[in-house]
mmCIF file of C-alpha atoms in Angstrom:
data_model
loop_
_atom_site.group_PDB
_atom_site.id
_atom_site.type_symbol
_atom_site.label_atom_id
_atom_site.label_comp_id
_atom_site.label_asym_id
_atom_site.label_seq_id
_atom_site.Cartn_x
_atom_site.Cartn_y
_atom_site.Cartn_z
ATOM 1 C CA UNK A 1 -0.051 -0.002 -0.066
ATOM 2 C CA UNK A 2 1.375 3.605 -0.824
ATOM 3 C CA UNK A 3 1.358 5.402 2.479
ATOM 4 C CA UNK A 4 -0.520 8.198 0.652
ATOM 5 C CA UNK A 5 -3.475 6.306 0.108
ATOM 6 C CA UNK A 6 -5.466 5.342 3.361
ATOM 7 C CA UNK A 7 -8.030 2.830 2.807
ATOM 8 C CA UNK A 8 -11.486 3.649 3.889
ATOM 9 C CA UNK A 9 -10.593 6.900 4.639
ATOM 10 C CA UNK A 10 -13.113 9.684 3.531
ATOM 11 C CA UNK A 11 -12.070 13.165 3.052
ATOM 12 C CA UNK A 12 -14.219 16.229 2.149
ATOM 13 C CA UNK A 13 -13.320 18.356 -0.998
ATOM 14 C CA UNK A 14 -12.634 21.359 1.500
ATOM 15 C CA UNK A 15 -10.139 19.480 3.286
ATOM 16 C CA UNK A 16 -8.564 18.169 0.229
ATOM 17 C CA UNK A 17 -8.453 22.092 -1.258
ATOM 18 C CA UNK A 18 -7.087 23.325 2.050
ATOM 19 C CA UNK A 19 -4.385 20.669 2.047
ATOM 20 C CA UNK A 20 -3.236 21.338 -1.739
ATOM 21 C CA UNK A 21 -3.265 25.058 -0.819
ATOM 22 C CA UNK A 22 -0.998 24.571 2.212
ATOM 23 C CA UNK A 23 1.290 22.125 0.124
ATOM 24 C CA UNK A 24 1.514 24.832 -2.304
ATOM 25 C CA UNK A 25 2.456 27.799 0.354
ATOM 26 C CA UNK A 26 4.910 25.593 1.880
ATOM 27 C CA UNK A 27 6.652 24.712 -1.330
ATOM 28 C CA UNK A 28 7.787 27.896 -2.271
ATOM 29 C CA UNK A 29 5.425 30.799 -0.917
ATOM 30 C CA UNK A 30 6.338 30.536 2.443
ATOM 31 C CA UNK A 31 9.463 32.923 3.729
ATOM 32 C CA UNK A 32 9.648 31.510 7.417
ATOM 33 C CA UNK A 33 7.936 28.599 9.079
ATOM 34 C CA UNK A 34 8.673 30.127 12.517
ATOM 35 C CA UNK A 35 7.479 33.283 11.563
ATOM 36 C CA UNK A 36 4.187 31.710 9.779
ATOM 37 C CA UNK A 37 3.687 29.910 12.935
ATOM 38 C CA UNK A 38 3.900 32.737 15.119
ATOM 39 C CA UNK A 39 1.222 34.821 12.941
ATOM 40 C CA UNK A 40 -1.105 31.973 13.276
ATOM 41 C CA UNK A 41 -1.276 32.481 16.870
ATOM 42 C CA UNK A 42 -2.777 35.838 16.412
ATOM 43 C CA UNK A 43 -5.919 33.968 15.530
ATOM 44 C CA UNK A 44 -8.929 33.680 17.486
ATOM 45 C CA UNK A 45 -8.333 31.135 20.422
ATOM 46 C CA UNK A 46 -10.891 28.926 19.410
ATOM 47 C CA UNK A 47 -9.346 28.833 15.896
ATOM 48 C CA UNK A 48 -5.872 28.140 17.454
ATOM 49 C CA UNK A 49 -7.392 25.215 19.078
ATOM 50 C CA UNK A 50 -8.733 24.250 15.770
ATOM 51 C CA UNK A 51 -5.484 24.810 13.979
ATOM 52 C CA UNK A 52 -3.735 22.586 16.648
ATOM 53 C CA UNK A 53 -6.110 19.809 16.136
ATOM 54 C CA UNK A 54 -5.085 19.822 12.495
ATOM 55 C CA UNK A 55 -1.457 19.633 13.714
ATOM 56 C CA UNK A 56 -2.081 16.743 15.787
ATOM 57 C CA UNK A 57 -3.776 14.987 12.939
ATOM 58 C CA UNK A 58 -0.691 15.315 10.858
ATOM 59 C CA UNK A 59 1.765 14.551 13.725
ATOM 60 C CA UNK A 60 -0.346 11.372 14.522
ATOM 61 C CA UNK A 61 -0.255 10.195 10.754
ATOM 62 C CA UNK A 62 3.558 11.119 10.314
ATOM 63 C CA UNK A 63 3.915 9.303 13.292
ATOM 64 C CA UNK A 64 2.130 6.173 12.045
ATOM 65 C CA UNK A 65 3.957 6.450 8.794
ATOM 66 C CA UNK A 66 7.182 6.418 10.888
ATOM 67 C CA UNK A 67 6.328 3.264 12.540
ATOM 68 C CA UNK A 68 5.166 1.635 9.277
ATOM 69 C CA UNK A 69 8.382 2.517 7.655
ATOM 70 C CA UNK A 70 6.725 4.802 5.319
ATOM 71 C CA UNK A 71 9.292 7.365 5.009
ATOM 72 C CA UNK A 72 12.482 8.440 3.277
ATOM 73 C CA UNK A 73 15.552 10.457 3.863
ATOM 74 C CA UNK A 74 13.611 14.015 2.584
ATOM 75 C CA UNK A 75 10.885 13.635 5.626
ATOM 76 C CA UNK A 76 12.792 11.316 8.112
ATOM 77 C CA UNK A 77 13.226 13.949 10.392
ATOM 78 C CA UNK A 78 9.838 15.064 10.597
ATOM 79 C CA UNK A 79 8.626 11.268 11.061
ATOM 80 C CA UNK A 80 11.060 10.748 13.560
ATOM 81 C CA UNK A 81 10.183 13.696 15.676
ATOM 82 C CA UNK A 82 6.575 13.240 14.965
ATOM 83 C CA UNK A 83 6.836 9.529 16.373
ATOM 84 C CA UNK A 84 9.103 10.329 19.382
ATOM 85 C CA UNK A 85 6.450 13.346 20.368
ATOM 86 C CA UNK A 86 3.375 11.261 19.827
ATOM 87 C CA UNK A 87 4.851 8.431 21.956
ATOM 88 C CA UNK A 88 5.880 10.806 24.488
ATOM 89 C CA UNK A 89 2.095 12.403 24.559
ATOM 90 C CA UNK A 90 0.576 8.800 24.752
ATOM 91 C CA UNK A 91 3.039 7.745 27.784
ATOM 92 C CA UNK A 92 2.118 10.977 29.317
ATOM 93 C CA UNK A 93 -1.595 10.413 29.278
ATOM 94 C CA UNK A 94 -2.008 13.513 27.543
ATOM 95 C CA UNK A 95 -3.473 11.842 24.520
ATOM 96 C CA UNK A 96 -5.308 8.499 24.100
ATOM 97 C CA UNK A 97 -4.610 6.098 20.980
ATOM 98 C CA UNK A 98 -4.861 2.273 21.660
ATOM 99 C CA UNK A 99 -4.003 1.610 18.103
ATOM 100 C CA UNK A 100 -0.390 3.197 18.382
ATOM 101 C CA UNK A 101 2.143 0.684 19.138
ATOM 102 C CA UNK A 102 5.702 2.269 19.658
#
């Protein structure tokens, strides 16, 4: 299975459009990841919470991909860091994910 294909997963067209736009943004239009992240904290606090949920979903998927060996040298750092962070959150009882086996 290609790690990009998540069997049984349904994603809305709006979510797909956002993911594509964000991909295009980081692939040439972003000037600074740090400053962009800082700017996102200016959003309404409820929206910050929602943005963080998107971040957590991304981190979770990178962690699962790392666990299954679905990475290469181009994204190994992000995948490994996500895996370590996700494992720590589980071990600290900050999140619950019975399917994740570090």
